[in-house]
Structures are given as C-alpha cells and as structure tokens.
Short mmCIF file of C-alpha atoms in Angstrom, two decimals:
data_model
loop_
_atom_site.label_atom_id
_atom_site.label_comp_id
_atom_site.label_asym_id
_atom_site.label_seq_id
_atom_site.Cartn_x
_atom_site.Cartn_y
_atom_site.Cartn_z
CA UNK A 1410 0.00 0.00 0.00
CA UNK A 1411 3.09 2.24 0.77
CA UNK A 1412 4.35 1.43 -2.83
CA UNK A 1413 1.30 2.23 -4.26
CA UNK A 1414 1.08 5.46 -2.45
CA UNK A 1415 4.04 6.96 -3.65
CA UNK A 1416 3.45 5.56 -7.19
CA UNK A 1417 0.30 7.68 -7.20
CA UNK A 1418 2.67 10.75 -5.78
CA UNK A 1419 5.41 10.18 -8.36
CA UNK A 1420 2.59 11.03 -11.07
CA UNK A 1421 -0.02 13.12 -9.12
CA UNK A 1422 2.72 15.74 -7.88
CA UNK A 1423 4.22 16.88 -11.16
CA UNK A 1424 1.31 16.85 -12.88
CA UNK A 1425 -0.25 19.48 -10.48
CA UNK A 1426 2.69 21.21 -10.20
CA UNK A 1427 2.41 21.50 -14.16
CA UNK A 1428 -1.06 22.78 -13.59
CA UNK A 1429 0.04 25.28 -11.89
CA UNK A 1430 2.90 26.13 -13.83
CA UNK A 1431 0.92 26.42 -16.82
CA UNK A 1432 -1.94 28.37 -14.87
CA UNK A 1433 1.04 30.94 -13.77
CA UNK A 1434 2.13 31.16 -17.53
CA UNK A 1435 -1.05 32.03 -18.40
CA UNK A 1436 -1.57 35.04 -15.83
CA UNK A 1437 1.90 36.70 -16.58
CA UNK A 1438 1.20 36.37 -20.33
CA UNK A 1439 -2.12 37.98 -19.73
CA UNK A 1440 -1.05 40.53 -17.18
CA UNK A 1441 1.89 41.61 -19.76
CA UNK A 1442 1.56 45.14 -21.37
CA UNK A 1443 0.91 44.88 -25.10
CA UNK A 1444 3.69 46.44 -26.94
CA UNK A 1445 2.21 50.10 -28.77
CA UNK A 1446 3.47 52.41 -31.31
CA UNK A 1447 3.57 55.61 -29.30
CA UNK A 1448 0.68 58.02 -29.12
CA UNK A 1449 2.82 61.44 -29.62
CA UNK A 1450 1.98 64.71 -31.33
CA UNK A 1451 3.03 66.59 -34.17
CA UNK A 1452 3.13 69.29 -36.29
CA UNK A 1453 2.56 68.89 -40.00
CA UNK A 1454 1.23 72.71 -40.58
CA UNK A 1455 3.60 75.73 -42.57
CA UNK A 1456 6.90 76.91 -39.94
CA UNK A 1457 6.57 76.84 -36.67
CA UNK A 1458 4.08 75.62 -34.05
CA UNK A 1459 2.33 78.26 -32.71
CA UNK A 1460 3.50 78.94 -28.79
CA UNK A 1461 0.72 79.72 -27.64
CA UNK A 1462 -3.09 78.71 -29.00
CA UNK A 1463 -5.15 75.89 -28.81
CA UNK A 1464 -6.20 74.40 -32.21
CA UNK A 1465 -9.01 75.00 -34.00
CA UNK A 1466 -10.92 71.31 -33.59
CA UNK A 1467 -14.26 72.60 -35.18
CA UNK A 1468 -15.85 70.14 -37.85
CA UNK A 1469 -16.28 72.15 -41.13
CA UNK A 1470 -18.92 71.46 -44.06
CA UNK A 1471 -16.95 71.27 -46.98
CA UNK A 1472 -18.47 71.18 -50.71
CA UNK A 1473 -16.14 70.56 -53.65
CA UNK A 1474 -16.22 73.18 -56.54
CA UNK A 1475 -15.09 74.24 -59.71
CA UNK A 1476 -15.13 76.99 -62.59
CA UNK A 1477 -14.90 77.78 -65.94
CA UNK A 1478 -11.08 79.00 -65.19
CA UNK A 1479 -10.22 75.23 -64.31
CA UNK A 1480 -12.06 73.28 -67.06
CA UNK A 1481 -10.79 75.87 -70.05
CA UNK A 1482 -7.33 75.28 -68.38
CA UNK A 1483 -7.95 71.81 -68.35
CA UNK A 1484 -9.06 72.01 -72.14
CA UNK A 1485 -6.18 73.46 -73.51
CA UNK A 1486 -3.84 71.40 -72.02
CA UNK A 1487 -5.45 68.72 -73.26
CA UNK A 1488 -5.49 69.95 -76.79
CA UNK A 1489 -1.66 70.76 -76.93
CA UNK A 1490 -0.88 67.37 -76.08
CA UNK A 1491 1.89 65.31 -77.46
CA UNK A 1492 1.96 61.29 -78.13
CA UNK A 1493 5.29 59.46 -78.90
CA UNK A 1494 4.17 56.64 -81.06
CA UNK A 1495 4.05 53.14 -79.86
CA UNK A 1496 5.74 50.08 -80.85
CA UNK A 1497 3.76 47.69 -83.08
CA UNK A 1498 2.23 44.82 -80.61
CA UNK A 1499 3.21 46.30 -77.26
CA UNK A 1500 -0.05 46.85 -75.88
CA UNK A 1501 0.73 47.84 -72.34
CA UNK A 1502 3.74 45.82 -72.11
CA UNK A 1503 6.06 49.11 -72.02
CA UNK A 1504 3.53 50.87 -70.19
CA UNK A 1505 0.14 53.17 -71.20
CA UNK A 1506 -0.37 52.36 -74.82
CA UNK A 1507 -0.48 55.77 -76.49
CA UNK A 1508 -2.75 55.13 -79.21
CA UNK A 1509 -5.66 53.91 -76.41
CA UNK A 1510 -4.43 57.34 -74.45
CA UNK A 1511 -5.42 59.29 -77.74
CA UNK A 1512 -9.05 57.94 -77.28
CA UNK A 1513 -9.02 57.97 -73.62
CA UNK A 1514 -8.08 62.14 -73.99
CA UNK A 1515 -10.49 62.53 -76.57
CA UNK A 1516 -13.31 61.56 -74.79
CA UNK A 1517 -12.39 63.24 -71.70
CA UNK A 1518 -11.82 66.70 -73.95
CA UNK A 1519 -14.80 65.86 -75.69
CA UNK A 1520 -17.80 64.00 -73.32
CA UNK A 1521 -16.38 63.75 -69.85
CA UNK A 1522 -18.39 66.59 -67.67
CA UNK A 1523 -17.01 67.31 -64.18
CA UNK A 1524 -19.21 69.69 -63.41
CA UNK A 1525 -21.65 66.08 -63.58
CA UNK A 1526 -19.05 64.28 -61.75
CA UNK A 1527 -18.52 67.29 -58.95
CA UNK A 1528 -21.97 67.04 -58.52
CA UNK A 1529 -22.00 62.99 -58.06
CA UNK A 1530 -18.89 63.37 -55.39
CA UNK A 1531 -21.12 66.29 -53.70
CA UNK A 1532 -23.85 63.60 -52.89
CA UNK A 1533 -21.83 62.40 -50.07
CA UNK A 1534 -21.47 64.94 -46.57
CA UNK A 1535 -17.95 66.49 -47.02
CA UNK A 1536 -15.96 68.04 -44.03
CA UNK A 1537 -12.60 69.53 -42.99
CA UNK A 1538 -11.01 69.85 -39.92
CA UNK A 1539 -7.94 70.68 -38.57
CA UNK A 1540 -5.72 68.42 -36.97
CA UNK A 1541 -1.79 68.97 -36.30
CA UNK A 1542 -1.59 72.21 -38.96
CA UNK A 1543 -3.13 70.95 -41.57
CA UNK A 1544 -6.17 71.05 -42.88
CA UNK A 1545 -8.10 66.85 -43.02
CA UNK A 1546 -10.53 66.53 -45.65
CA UNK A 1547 -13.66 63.76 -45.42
CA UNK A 1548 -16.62 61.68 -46.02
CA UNK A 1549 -19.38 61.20 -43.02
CA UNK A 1550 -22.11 59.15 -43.82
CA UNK A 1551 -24.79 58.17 -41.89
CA UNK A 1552 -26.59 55.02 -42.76
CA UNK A 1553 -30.91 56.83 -43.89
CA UNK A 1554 -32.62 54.04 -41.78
CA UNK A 1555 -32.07 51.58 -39.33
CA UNK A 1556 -34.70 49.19 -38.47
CA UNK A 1557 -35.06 47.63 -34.84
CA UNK A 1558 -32.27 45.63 -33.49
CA UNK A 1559 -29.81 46.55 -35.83
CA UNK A 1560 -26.33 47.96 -34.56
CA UNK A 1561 -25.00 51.14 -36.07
CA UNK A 1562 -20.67 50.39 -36.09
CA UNK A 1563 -18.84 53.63 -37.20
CA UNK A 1564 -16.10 52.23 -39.68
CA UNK A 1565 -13.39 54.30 -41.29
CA UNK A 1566 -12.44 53.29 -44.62
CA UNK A 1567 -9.04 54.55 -45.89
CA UNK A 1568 -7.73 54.82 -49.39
CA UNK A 1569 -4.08 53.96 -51.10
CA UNK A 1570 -2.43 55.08 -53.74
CA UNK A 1571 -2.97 56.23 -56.52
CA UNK A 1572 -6.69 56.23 -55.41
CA UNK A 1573 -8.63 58.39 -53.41
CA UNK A 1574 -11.65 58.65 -51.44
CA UNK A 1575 -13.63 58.37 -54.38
CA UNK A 1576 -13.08 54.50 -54.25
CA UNK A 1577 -15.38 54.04 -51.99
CA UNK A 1578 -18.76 55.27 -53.80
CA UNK A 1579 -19.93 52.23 -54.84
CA UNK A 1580 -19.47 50.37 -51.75
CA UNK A 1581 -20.62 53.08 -48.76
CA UNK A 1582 -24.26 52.27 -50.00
CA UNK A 1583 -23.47 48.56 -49.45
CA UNK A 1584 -22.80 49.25 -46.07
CA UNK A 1585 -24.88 51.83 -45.03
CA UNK A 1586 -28.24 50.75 -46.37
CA UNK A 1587 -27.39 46.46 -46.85
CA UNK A 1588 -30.64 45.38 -46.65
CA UNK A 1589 -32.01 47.76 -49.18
CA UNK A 1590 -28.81 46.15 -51.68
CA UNK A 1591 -29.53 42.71 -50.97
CA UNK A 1592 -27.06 42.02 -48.22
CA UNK A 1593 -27.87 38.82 -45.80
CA UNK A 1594 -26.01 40.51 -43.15
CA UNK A 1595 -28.66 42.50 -41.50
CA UNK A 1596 -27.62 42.60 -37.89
CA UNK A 1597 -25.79 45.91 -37.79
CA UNK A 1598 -25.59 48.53 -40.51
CA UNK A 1599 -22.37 50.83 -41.07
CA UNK A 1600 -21.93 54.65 -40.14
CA UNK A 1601 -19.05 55.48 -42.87
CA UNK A 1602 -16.09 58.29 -42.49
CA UNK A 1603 -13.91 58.63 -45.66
CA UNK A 1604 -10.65 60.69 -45.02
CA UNK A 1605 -8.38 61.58 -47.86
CA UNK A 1606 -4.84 60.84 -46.67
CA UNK A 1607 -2.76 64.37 -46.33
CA UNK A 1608 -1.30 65.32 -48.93
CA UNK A 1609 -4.39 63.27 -51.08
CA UNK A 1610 -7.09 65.30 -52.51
CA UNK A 1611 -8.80 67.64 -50.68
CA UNK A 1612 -6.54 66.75 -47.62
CA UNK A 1613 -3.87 69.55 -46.91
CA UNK A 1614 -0.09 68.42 -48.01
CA UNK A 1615 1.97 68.26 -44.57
CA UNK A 1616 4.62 71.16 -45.19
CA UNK A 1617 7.20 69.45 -43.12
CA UNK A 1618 9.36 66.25 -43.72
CA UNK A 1619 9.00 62.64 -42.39
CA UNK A 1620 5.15 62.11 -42.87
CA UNK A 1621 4.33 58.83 -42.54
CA UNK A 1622 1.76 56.19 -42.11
CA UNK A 1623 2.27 56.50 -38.04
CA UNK A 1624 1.52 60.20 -38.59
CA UNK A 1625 -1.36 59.64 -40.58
CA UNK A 1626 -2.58 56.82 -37.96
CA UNK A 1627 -2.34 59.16 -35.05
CA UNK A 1628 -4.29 61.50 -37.45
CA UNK A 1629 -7.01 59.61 -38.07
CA UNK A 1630 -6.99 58.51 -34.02
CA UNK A 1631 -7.63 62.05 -33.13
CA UNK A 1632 -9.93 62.64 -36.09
CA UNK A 1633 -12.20 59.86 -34.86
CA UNK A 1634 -12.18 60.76 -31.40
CA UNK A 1635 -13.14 64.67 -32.74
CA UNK A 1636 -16.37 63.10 -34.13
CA UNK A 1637 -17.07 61.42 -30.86
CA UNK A 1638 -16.28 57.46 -31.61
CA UNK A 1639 -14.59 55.77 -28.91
CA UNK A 1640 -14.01 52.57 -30.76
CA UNK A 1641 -14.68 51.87 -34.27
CA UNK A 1642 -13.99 49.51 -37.31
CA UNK A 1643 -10.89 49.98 -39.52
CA UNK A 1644 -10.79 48.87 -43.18
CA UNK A 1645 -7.87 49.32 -46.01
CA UNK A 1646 -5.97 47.84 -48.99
CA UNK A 1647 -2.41 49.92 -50.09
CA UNK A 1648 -1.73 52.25 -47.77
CA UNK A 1649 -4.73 52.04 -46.18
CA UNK A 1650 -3.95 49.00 -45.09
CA UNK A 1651 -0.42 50.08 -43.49
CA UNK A 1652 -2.37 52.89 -41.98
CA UNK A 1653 -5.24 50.65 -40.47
CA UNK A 1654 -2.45 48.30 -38.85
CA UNK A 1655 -0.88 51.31 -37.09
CA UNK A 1656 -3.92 52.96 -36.24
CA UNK A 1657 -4.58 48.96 -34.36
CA UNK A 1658 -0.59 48.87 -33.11
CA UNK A 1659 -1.10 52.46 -31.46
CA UNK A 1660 -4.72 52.20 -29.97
CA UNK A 1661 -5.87 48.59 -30.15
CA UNK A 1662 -8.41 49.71 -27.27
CA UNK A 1663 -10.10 52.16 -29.48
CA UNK A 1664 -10.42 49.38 -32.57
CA UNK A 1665 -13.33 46.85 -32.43
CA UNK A 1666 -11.88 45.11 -35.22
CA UNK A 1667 -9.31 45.03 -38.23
CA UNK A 1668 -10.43 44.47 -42.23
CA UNK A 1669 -7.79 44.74 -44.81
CA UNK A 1670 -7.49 43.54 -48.24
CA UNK A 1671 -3.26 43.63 -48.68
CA UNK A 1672 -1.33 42.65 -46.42
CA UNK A 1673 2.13 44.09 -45.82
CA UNK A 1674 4.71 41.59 -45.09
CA UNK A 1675 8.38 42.63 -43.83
CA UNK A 1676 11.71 41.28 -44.41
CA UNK A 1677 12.05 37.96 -45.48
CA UNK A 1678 13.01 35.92 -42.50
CA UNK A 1679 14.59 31.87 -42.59
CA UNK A 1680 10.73 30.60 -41.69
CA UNK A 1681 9.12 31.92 -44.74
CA UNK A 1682 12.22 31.36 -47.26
CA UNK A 1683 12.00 27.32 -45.34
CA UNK A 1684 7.87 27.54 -46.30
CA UNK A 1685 8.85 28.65 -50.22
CA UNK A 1686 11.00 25.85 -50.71
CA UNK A 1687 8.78 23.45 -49.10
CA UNK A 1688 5.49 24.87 -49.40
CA UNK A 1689 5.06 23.58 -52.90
CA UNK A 1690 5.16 20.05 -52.31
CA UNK A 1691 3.87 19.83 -49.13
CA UNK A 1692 1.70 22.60 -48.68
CA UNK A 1693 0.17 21.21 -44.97
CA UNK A 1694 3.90 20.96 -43.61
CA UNK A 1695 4.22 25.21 -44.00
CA UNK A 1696 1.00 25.71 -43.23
CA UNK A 1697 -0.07 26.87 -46.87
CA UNK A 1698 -3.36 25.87 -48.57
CA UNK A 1699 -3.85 24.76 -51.94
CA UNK A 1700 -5.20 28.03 -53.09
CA UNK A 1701 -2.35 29.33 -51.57
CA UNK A 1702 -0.12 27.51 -53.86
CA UNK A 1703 -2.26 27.85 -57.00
CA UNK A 1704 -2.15 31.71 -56.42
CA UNK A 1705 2.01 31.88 -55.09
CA UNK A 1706 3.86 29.33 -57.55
CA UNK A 1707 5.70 29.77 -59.50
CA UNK A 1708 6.96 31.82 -57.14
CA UNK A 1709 10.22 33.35 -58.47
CA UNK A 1710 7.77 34.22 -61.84
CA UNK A 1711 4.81 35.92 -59.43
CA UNK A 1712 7.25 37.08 -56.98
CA UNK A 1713 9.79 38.15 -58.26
CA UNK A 1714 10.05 38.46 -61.86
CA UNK A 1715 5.56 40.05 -61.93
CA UNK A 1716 6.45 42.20 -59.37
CA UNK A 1717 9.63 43.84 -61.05
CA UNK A 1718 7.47 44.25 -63.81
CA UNK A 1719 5.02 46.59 -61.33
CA UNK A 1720 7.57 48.26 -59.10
CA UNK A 1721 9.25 50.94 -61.22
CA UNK A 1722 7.34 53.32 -59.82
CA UNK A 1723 7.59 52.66 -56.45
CA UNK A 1724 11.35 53.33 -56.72
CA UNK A 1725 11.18 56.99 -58.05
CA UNK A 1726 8.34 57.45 -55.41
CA UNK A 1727 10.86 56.44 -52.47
CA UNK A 1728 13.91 57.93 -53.75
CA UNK A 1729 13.11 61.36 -55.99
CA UNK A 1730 9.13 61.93 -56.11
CA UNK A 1731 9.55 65.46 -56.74
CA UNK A 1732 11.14 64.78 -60.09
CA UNK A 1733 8.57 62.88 -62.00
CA UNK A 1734 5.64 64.52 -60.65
CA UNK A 1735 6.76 67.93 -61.31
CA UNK A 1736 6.08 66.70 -64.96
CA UNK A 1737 2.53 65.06 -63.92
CA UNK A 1738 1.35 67.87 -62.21
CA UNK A 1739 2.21 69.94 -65.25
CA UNK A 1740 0.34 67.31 -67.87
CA UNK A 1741 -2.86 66.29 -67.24
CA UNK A 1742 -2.45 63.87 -69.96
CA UNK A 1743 0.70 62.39 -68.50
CA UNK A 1744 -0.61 62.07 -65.19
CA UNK A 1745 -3.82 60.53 -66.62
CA UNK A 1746 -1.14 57.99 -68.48
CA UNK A 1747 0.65 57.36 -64.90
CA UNK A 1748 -2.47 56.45 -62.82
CA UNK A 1749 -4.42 54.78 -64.96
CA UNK A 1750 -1.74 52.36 -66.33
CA UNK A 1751 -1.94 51.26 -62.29
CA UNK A 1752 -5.75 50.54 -62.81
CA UNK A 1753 -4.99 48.39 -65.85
CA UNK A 1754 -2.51 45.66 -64.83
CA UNK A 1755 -3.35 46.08 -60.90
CA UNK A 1756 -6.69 45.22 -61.40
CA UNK A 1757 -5.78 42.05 -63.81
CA UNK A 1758 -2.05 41.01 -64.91
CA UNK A 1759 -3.21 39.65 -68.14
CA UNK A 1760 -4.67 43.00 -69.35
CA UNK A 1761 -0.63 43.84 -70.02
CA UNK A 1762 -1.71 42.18 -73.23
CA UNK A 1763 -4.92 43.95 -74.19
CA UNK A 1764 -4.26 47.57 -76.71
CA UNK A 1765 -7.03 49.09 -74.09
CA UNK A 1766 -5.43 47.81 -71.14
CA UNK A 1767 -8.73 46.19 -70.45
CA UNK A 1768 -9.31 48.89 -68.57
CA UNK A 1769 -13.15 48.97 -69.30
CA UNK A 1770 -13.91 45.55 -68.40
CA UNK A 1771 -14.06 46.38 -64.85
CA UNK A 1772 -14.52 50.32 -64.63
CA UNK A 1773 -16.31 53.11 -66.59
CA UNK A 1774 -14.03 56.15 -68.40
CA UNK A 1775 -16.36 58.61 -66.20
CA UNK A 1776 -15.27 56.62 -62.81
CA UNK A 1777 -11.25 56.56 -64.21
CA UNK A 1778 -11.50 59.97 -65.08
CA UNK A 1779 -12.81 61.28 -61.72
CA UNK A 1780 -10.35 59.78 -59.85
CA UNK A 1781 -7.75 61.49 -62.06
CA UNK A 1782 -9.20 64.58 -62.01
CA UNK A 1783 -9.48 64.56 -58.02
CA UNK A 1784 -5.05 64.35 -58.58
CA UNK A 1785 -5.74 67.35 -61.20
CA UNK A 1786 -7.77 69.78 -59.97
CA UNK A 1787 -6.11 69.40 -56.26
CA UNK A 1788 -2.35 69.47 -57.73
CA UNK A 1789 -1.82 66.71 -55.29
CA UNK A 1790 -0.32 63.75 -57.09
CA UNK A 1791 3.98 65.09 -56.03
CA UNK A 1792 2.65 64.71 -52.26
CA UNK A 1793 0.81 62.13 -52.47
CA UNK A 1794 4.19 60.34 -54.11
CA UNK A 1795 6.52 62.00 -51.61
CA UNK A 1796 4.63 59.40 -49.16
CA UNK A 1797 6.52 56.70 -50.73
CA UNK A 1798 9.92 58.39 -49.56
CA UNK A 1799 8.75 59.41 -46.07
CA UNK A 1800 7.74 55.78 -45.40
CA UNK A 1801 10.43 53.72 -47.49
CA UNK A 1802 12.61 56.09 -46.55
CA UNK A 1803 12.74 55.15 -42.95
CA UNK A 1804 11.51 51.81 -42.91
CA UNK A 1805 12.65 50.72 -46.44
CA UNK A 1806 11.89 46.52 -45.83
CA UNK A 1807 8.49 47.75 -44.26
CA UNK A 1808 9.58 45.91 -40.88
CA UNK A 1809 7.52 48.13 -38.46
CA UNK A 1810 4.69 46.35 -38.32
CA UNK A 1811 6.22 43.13 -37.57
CA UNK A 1812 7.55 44.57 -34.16
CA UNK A 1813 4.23 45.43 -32.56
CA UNK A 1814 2.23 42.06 -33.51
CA UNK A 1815 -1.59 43.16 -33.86
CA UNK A 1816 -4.00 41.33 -31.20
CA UNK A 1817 -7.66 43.62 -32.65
CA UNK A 1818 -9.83 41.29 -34.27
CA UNK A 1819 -8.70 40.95 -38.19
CA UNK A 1820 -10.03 40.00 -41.04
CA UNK A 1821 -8.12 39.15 -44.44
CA UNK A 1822 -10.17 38.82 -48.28
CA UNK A 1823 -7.52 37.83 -50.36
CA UNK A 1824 -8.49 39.03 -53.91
CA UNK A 1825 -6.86 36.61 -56.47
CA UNK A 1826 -5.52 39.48 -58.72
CA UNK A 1827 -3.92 41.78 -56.17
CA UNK A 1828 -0.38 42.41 -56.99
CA UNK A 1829 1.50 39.84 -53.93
CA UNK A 1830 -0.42 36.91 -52.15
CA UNK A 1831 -0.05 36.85 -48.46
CA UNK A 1832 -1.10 33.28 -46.98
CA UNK A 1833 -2.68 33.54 -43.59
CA UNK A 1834 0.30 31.07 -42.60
CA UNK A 1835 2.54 34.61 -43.21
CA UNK A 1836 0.20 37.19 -41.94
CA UNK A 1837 -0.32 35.03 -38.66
CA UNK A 1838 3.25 36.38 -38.01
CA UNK A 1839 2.00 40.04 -37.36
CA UNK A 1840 -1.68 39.51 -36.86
CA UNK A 1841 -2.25 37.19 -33.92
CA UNK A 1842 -6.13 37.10 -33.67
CA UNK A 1843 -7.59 36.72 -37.50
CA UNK A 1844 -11.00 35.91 -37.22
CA UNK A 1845 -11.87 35.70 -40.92
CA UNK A 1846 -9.38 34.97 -44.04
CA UNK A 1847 -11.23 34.61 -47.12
CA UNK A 1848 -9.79 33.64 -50.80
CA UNK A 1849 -12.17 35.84 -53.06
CA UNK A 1850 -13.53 34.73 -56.34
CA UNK A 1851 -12.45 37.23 -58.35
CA UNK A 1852 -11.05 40.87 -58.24
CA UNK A 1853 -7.65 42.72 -57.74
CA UNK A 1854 -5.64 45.63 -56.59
CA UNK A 1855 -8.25 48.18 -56.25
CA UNK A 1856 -11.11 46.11 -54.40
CA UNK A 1857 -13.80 48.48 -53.55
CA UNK A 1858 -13.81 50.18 -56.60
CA UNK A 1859 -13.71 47.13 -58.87
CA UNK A 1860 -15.80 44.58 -56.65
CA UNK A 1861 -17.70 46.36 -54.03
CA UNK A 1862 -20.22 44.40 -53.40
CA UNK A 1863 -17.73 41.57 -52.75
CA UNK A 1864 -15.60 43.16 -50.01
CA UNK A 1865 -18.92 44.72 -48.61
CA UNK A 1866 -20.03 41.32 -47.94
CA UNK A 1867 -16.63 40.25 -46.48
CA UNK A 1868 -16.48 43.32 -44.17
CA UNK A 1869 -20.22 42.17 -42.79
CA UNK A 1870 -19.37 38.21 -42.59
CA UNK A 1871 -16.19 39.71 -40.36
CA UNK A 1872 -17.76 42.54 -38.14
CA UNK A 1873 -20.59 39.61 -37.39
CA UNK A 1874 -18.48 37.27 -36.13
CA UNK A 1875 -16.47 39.72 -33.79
CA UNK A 1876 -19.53 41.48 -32.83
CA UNK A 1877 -20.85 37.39 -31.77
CA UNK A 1878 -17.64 36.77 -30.25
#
C-alpha cells in the first residue's frame, strides 16, 4: 500500500505542479503590457508651431467646386498634347499604350463633364477639420434608416495610392443601407467616415518632412475621437492597409476590429524562405493551402520576376518623387497615363496584353476619369508620391509592423488578382487574432472600386463574427 502510495505521488505531484505552472504562464502572459506604437503629437502645418493657442478642432462642411477658369485650363492642355508613337504589338507591355491614351483624352476633352461628376462626389457629406496644422478633408455618412435591433458600427475606410476617397462610392451604400442592396447581413448597418490621406485630394499636403503612415494613424486617431467614436472599425488595402495596422498597433483599445485587403509583409526571415521551398510540395507541412499555392507558384515568376514588372514606380516614389511629378502635375495627360496604367494591370495582370489595357472591363471612363481629375484639380499627385519616400525612406523593408504584432480582431479577403499573395500562414506572423481569411472569387488591386459588393459582404461576414464573439 506504501508502494502504491508513492506511485500515485510520483505522477499526481508533477502533474499538479504543471497545472500550476501552466496556470502561472497564463496570468503573466495575460497581465503583460501589449507592446504600442507611441501616441505622440506633431506638427505637419507651414513653420513653426504656434507657442501659444489651442487648435481650431471645429468640424467644417466642406463642398467641392469648380469653374470655368479650371475646365478651359484643363481644355487646352489637353489639346496641346503630345503622343510618342508606340511600338507595333506592345499593348501595355512598355507601359500606357499611347494610341488607347489618344481615345481615352479625346473623350475626356470631348464628353467627360465634371461639373456632372462634382456634382456625383457632392452627394456624399464632405468636411474639414484641422488636426496637427493641416487642414483633413472627409466623407461622413450616416446610414438613412435603421430598423429595430440593428447595430450602427462607425467604420473608417481609408484609401491607397494612386486612389482616393472616391473609391469608396460604390461600396458606402453597401454598407450603409445592406438590406435595401440585398445584403444577408442584416444585424448591424455601417456609419461610414472617408478621409483623404494628407497630402491626397482635398486633404492639406503636410509642409514638413517625415510624414508617414504612423503620422497619418495618429491623425485619423484624433480625427475619430473629434467626431465622438470611442471605438470603431478599420478597413484598407495599399496604404490604407499600413495605416489601419498602425492605427490597431497604437490604440488597439479604441479598434473593435481590423479588415484589410493587402497585407504588408516585412523582411524575409529563414521561416518563410524554409515555407517557399517546401510549401510547394507539401503545402500542410508550411501551413499553406492549396489556393495558396495555386495563387504563389511559381513563385520566383509571381514574386519576383511580376512584381519587377510593377515596381518601377515605387522606386522613383521612395527615392526622388519630386522629379517625375513635377512633370505630372504639369500634364494632365501624363498624369492621366501614370495612374491609370496602375488601374490596368493592378486590377488584372493579363490585361498587359490587351491595346485598351482592359481597362473597361471592370470600370467606366467617367469613374477613371474622376479619380484622375481629383489628382488634377487638387495638384496633389507630387505629395501624395513624396509618401513613398517618407515611409520607405525610414523603414525601407516595411519591418515596423512586424515589431508590434496586432492582437484587434482581423479579417483578411484575399483578392486573387492583387499584386503579392499573403497566406494567412505569413500574416499570422503580425496579426495574432484573425477571425476571418477569405480567398475571393475574383477581383484585384483596387477592391472596392472594382468589386464592391464583394468586399462589402466580407467586411459584414467579419464585423458579425467579432460582434458574436
């Protein structure tokens, strides 16, 4: 009986002592401080901060216009435009095919009408406010009804480059109104703000150095808080997506939840370059799905050799902006060329083979043209390109994000065209608590404004299941 008694010992003693090893493990881990990117201040404004002053936080109506001065300027610029002729067959293999930028500028000299289109951007509520010297452009939007049990979530949506807040006009009905579009998800309805990145649009250029997506997540913090939201949803692809992820690495308290549709991933590290090698023979091993490998491999071709092919410009953005886009703010018809070739093989690879760049199989000239003309008429395509510098600049690998790993709530739609694939094995790295990953059907680059209704769907299937949890 002795023997058996300390038998039982031998084996009942470690095992609670494991217990409460593992119980003790569990409290430190949740007792230690998540890791934040600093909530400072700044100043973005012309010179010096004021001494003295508080700053003006008032919320301003603010109504885009324009005038005959602008569109007869516009006019003649487009009329003393000159093409350089382009090879026989190259389609949009060297770039924007001139011959479909000839028909593109004649029907914008001829039939496109912004005083139409200013009139279709009016329909939204436009503000400004001021928020560390600059002047913050933006969208409100209020969802017209909601019915009785439904939960109104404030959600910013942010914008990349070269977009603008005009993505997001086919999808802010989506969320606002989703039972009046169709949507299943009828448990909550959306209350929309739209910002315009500084230096974007109608958002005021910062007039000092070192702007970056930290600066514009602190931004949008305090512009959030200004219109009274204490927590809120955050969706972005591009930049909005590095943007979102700060804004949930500075103040994960004030973020109910995380949607992006790119995900930025950092220096390449001896785990992932172990899952390349392996990951297309034994997907499971690496933690990679089959999609995952249908949309990755071959990998050197999508990875390397695709995304040469759609990088130039990213270099002269993070080295000399100022440069080019001294020419493009100059030339509406070159800066039509630069932003639209973007539109054309970021929304499908494969339209580098069409004369038209396919790019009216997925968008309208009216819908192009407006978002060009938001760059035009607001001479804001150097600044926004001087973001790529401030950001590569200081962070050239992209490697902040990986230091503060994001615990918010996160969902991932993976759109099968967008320019690099990042499997949920890889963005597990930075984002610790993804609720949703989805592999979408179809779309690319510029998600919202090529398949809205898609990603509005997504972004309700998400916010459900975080709301349930």
């Amino acid at each position: 009986r002795s023997f058996e008694y300390s038998q039982k010992n031998a084996v009942l003693v470690p095992a609670a002592a494991l217990g409460v090893g593992v119980v003790m493990v569990y409290w430190l881990r949740s007792r230690r401080k998540i890791k934040t990117i600093e909530m400072v201040d700044g100043w973005w404004g012309s010179g010096q901060r004021p001494l003295k002053g508080k700053e003006d936080e008032s919320i301003r109506p603010f109504k885009i216009e324009t005038s005959d001065k602008e569109i007869e300027d516009l006019h003649r610029r487009l009329d003393d435009a000159r093409y350089a002729p382009p090879l026989e067959g190259a389609a949009f293999h060297y770039g924007f095919n001139s011959s479909c930028l000839r028909k593109i500028v004649t029907y914008w000299r001829n039939k496109f009408d912004w005083r139409e289109k200013v009139k279709v951007l009016n329909k939204y509520p436009h503000f400004q406010t001021t928020i560390e010297g600059i002047d913050i452009h933006f969208i409100h939007v209020k969802p017209s009804y909601v019915s009785h049990g439904q939960a109104v979530q404030p959600l910013l949506l942010i914008h990349g480059w070269p977009g603008s807040f005009y993505e997001f006009y086919k999808i802010i009905p989506l969320l606002t109104d989703p039972a009046g579009h169709g949507l299943s998800e009828s448990n909550m309805v959306f209350e929309v703000i739209c910002p315009s990145i500084p230096g974007y649009g109608f958002s005021e250029a910062p007039h000092q150095k070192s702007f970056d997506s930290i600066a514009t997540a602190r931004i949008f913090h305090k512009l959030m808080n200004r219109l009274g939201f204490k927590k809120y949803y955050l969706q972005g692809g591009d930049w909005g997506s590095r943007i979102a992820t700060n804004m949930a690495q500075m103040l994960p308290q004030s973020v109910k939840g995380l949607h992006l549709n790119l995900v930025f991933i950092g220096k390449q590290s001896l785990r992932r370059m172990i899952s390349v090698m392996f990951g297309a023979y034994v997907p499971w091993l690496v933690g990679f799905t089959r999609e995952d490998v249908r949309r990755m491999y071959p990998f050197i071709h999508k990875n390397f050799h695709e995304l040469l092919q759609e990088s130039g410009y990213l270099h002269i953005q993070a080295t000399k902006p100022d440069t080019a886009g001294c020419g493009l703010n100059d030339s509406p018809v070159g800066l039509a060329a630069y932003i639209l070739e973007k539109f054309s093989t970021w929304t499908d690879k494969s339209f580098r083979h069409k004369e038209d760049g396919g790019l009216e199989s997925k968008y309208s000239l009216d819908e192009l043209l407006t978002n060009v003309m938001i760059y035009w008429v607001t001479s804001s395509i150097v600044s926004s390109m001087r973001y790529y510098k401030e950001n590569f600049g200081s962070d050239p690998y992209l490697t902040h994000d990986a230091r503060f790993p994001v615990y918010v709530p996160t969902g991932i739609a993976a759109f099968p065209q967008e320019i690099v694939h990042t499997p949920r094995a890889w963005a597990k790295t930075t984002y610790k608590n993804i609720i949703t990953y989805s592999y979408m059907p179809r779309g690319g680059h510029f998600a919202a404004f090529e398949e809205p209704r898609l990603l509005a769907q997504d972004i309700f299937h998400f916010a459900s299941k975080v709301e349930r949890l």
